[in-house]
Tab-separated table of C-alpha atoms in Angstrom:
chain	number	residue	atom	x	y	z
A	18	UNK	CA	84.878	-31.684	-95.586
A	19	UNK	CA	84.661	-30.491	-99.592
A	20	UNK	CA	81.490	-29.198	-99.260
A	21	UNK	CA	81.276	-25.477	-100.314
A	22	UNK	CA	79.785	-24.450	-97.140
A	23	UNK	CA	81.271	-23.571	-94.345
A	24	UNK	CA	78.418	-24.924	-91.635
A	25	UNK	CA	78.607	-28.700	-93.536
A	26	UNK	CA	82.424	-28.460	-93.077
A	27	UNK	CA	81.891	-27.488	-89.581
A	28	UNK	CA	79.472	-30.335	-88.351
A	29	UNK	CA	81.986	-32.359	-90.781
A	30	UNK	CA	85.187	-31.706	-88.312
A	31	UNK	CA	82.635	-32.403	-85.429
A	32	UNK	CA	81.714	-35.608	-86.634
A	33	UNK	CA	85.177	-36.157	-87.806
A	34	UNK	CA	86.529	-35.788	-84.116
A	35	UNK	CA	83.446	-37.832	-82.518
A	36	UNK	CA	84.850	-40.845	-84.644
A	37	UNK	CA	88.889	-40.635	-84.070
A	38	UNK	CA	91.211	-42.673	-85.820
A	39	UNK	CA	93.958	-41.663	-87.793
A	40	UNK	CA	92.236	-40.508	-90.863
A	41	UNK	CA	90.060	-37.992	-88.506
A	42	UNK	CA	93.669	-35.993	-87.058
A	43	UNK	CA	94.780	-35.918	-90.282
A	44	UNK	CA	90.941	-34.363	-91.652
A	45	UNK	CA	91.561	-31.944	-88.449
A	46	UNK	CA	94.801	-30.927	-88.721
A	47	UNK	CA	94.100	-30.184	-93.260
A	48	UNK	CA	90.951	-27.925	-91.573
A	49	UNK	CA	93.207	-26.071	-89.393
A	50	UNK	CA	93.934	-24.086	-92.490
A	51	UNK	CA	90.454	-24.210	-94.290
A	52	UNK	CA	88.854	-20.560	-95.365
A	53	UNK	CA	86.374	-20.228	-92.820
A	54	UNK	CA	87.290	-19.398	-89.176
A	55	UNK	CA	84.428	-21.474	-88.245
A	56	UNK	CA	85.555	-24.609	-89.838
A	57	UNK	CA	89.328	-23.909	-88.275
A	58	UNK	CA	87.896	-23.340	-84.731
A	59	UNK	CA	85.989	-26.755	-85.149
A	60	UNK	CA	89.194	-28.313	-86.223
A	61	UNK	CA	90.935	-26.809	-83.311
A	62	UNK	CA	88.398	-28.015	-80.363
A	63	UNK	CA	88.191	-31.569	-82.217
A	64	UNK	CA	92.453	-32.283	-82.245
A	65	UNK	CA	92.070	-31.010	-78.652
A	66	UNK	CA	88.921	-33.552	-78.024
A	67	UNK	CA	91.195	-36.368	-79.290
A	68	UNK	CA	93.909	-35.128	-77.271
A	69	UNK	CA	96.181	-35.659	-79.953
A	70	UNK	CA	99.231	-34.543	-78.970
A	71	UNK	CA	101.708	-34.298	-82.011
A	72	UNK	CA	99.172	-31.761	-83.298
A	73	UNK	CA	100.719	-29.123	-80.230
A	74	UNK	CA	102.733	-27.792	-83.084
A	75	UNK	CA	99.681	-27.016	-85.535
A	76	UNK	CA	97.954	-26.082	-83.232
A	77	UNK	CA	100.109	-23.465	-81.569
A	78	UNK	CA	100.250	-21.740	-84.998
A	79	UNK	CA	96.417	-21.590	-84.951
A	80	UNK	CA	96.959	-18.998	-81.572
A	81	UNK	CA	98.299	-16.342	-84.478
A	82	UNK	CA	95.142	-16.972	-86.335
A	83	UNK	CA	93.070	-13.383	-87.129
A	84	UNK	CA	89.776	-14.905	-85.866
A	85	UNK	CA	89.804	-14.841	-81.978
A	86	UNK	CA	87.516	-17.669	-82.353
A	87	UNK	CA	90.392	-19.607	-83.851
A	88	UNK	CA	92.991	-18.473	-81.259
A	89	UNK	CA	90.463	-19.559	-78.410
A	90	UNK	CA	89.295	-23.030	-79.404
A	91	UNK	CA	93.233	-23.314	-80.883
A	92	UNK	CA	94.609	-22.347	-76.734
A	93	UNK	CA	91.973	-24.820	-75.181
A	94	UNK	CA	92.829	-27.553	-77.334
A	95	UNK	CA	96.351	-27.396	-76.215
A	96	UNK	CA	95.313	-26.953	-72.563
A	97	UNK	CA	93.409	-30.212	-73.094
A	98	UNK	CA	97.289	-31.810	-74.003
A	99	UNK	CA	98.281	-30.945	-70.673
A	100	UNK	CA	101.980	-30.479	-70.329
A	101	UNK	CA	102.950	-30.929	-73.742
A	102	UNK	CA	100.318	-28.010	-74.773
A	103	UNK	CA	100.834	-25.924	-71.197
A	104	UNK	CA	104.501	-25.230	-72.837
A	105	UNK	CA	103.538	-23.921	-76.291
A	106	UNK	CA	101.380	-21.896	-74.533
A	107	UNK	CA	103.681	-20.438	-72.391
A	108	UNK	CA	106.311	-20.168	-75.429
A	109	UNK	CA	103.480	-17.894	-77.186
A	110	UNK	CA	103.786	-15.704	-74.162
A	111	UNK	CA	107.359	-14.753	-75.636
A	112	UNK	CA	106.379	-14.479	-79.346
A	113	UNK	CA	105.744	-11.358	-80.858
A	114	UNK	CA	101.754	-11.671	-81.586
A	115	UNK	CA	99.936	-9.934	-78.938
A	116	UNK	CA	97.082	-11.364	-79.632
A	117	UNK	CA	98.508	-14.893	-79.567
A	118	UNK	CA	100.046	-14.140	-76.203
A	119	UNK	CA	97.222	-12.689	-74.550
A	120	UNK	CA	94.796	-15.728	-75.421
A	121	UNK	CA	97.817	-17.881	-74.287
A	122	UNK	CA	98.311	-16.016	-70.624
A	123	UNK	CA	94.096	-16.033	-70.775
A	124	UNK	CA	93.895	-19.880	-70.756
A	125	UNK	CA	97.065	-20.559	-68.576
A	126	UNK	CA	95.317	-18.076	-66.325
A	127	UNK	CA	92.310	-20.526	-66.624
A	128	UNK	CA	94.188	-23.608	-65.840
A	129	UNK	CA	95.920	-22.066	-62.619
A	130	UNK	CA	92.158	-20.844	-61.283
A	131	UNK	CA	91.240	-24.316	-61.860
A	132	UNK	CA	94.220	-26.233	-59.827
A	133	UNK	CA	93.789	-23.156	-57.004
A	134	UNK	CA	90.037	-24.110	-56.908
A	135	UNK	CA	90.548	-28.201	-56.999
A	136	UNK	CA	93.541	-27.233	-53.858
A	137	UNK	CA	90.566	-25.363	-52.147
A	138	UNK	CA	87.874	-28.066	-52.358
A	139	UNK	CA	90.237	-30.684	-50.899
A	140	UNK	CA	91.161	-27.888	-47.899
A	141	UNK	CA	87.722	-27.115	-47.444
A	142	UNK	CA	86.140	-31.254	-47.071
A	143	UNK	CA	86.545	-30.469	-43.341
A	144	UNK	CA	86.601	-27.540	-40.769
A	145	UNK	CA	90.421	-27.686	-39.484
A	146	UNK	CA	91.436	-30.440	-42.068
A	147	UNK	CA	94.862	-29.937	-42.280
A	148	UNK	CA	97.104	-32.492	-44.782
A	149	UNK	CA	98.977	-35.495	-43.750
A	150	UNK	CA	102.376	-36.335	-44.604
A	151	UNK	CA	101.351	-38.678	-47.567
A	152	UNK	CA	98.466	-35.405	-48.632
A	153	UNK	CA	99.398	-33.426	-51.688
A	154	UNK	CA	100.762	-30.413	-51.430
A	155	UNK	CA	100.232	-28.530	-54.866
A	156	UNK	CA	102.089	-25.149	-55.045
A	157	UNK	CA	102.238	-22.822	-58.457
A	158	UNK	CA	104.772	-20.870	-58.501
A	159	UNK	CA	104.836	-18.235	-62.271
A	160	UNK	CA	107.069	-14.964	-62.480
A	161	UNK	CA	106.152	-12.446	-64.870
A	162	UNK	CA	108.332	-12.462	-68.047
A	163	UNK	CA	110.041	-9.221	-66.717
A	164	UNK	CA	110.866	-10.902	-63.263
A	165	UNK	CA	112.364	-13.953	-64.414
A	166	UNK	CA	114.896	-11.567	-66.641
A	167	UNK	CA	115.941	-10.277	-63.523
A	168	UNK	CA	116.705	-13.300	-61.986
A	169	UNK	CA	120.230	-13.457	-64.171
A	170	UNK	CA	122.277	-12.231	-66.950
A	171	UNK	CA	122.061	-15.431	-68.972
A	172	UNK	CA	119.239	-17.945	-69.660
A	173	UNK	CA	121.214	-20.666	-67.508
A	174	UNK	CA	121.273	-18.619	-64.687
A	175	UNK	CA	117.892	-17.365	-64.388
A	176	UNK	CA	116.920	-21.345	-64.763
A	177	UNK	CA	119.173	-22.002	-61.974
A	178	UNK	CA	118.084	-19.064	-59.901
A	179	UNK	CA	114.418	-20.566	-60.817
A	180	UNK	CA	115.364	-23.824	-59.273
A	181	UNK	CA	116.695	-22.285	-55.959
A	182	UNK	CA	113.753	-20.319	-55.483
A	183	UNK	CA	111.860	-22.918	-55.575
A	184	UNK	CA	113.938	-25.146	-53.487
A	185	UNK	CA	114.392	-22.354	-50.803
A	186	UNK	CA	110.406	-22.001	-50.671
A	187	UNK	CA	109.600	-25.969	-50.538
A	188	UNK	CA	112.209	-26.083	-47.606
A	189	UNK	CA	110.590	-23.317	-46.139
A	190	UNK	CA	107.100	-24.823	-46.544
A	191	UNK	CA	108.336	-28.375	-44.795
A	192	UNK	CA	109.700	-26.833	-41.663
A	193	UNK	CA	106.598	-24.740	-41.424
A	194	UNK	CA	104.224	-27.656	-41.858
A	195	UNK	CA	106.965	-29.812	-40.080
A	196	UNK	CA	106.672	-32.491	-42.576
């Protein structure tokens, strides 16, 4: 990944990431800084094809990159860490880059279209399915930044008015699906 030009360093991370090991997340995560947005984007979608986790942190710096193609391969590689990268993306939503934010609410948007859609399918495998007991029942529940301020003076007791919302709502979804 030496090489003086930038599409050699690209198909260099690709290759790199096609491989794995150890010695390719470190090559990634050195790229995630190289000159060329190209060659960072690359690095980006290959630490998120390895699903390498304790890169989340790298990687959430890469959403502040200037190249939007950084900031877009840098959000879906933490999408692909599921969890770990879902909450770096939602901490960008706070941060002060605009652009960093909106590419992080664009691909959390992404990932809730995606769970609505997979809830759909399974509704729609029969005319009048309806769920069992032992079914799934997914729900997302996401406040605007504004609305959760609302929900209490401190962060404590917004959390805790969080947790009763969604307590109040799952007992209002069993006794209307008498579960």
């Amino acid at each position: 990944a030496r090489d003086a030009t930038p599409a050699v360093r690209v198909r260099a991370a690709d290759l790199v990431a096609a491989i794995g090991g150890e010695e390719a997340i470190t090559s990634l995560t050195q790229l995630l800084t190289d000159g060329d947005p190209g060659v960072r984007a690359a690095a980006a979608r290959g630490l998120g094809a390895l699903v390498h986790r304790p890169s989340a942190p790298a990687l959430a710096l890469a959403l502040r990159d200037p190249a939007w193609e950084v900031r877009r391969a840098a959000a879906l590689a933490l999408r692909a860490l599921e969890a770990q990268g879902r909450l770096y993306l939602r901490r960008t939503l706070q941060g002060t880059d605009p652009f960093a934010a909106d590419m992080a609410r664009q691909v959390l948007d992404l990932i809730r279209n995606k769970e609505v859609q997979q809830a759909d399918e399974i509704l729609a495998q029969g005319k009048g399915w309806l769920p069992e007991k032992e079914d799934v029942i997914h729900l997302v529940i996401s406040l605007e930044a504004e609305s959760f301020e609302q929900l209490g003076d401190t962060h404590e007791e917004r959390i805790q008015a969080f947790k009763d919302i969604i307590r109040d709502t799952a007992n209002e979804i069993e006794r209307e699906v008498d579960i």
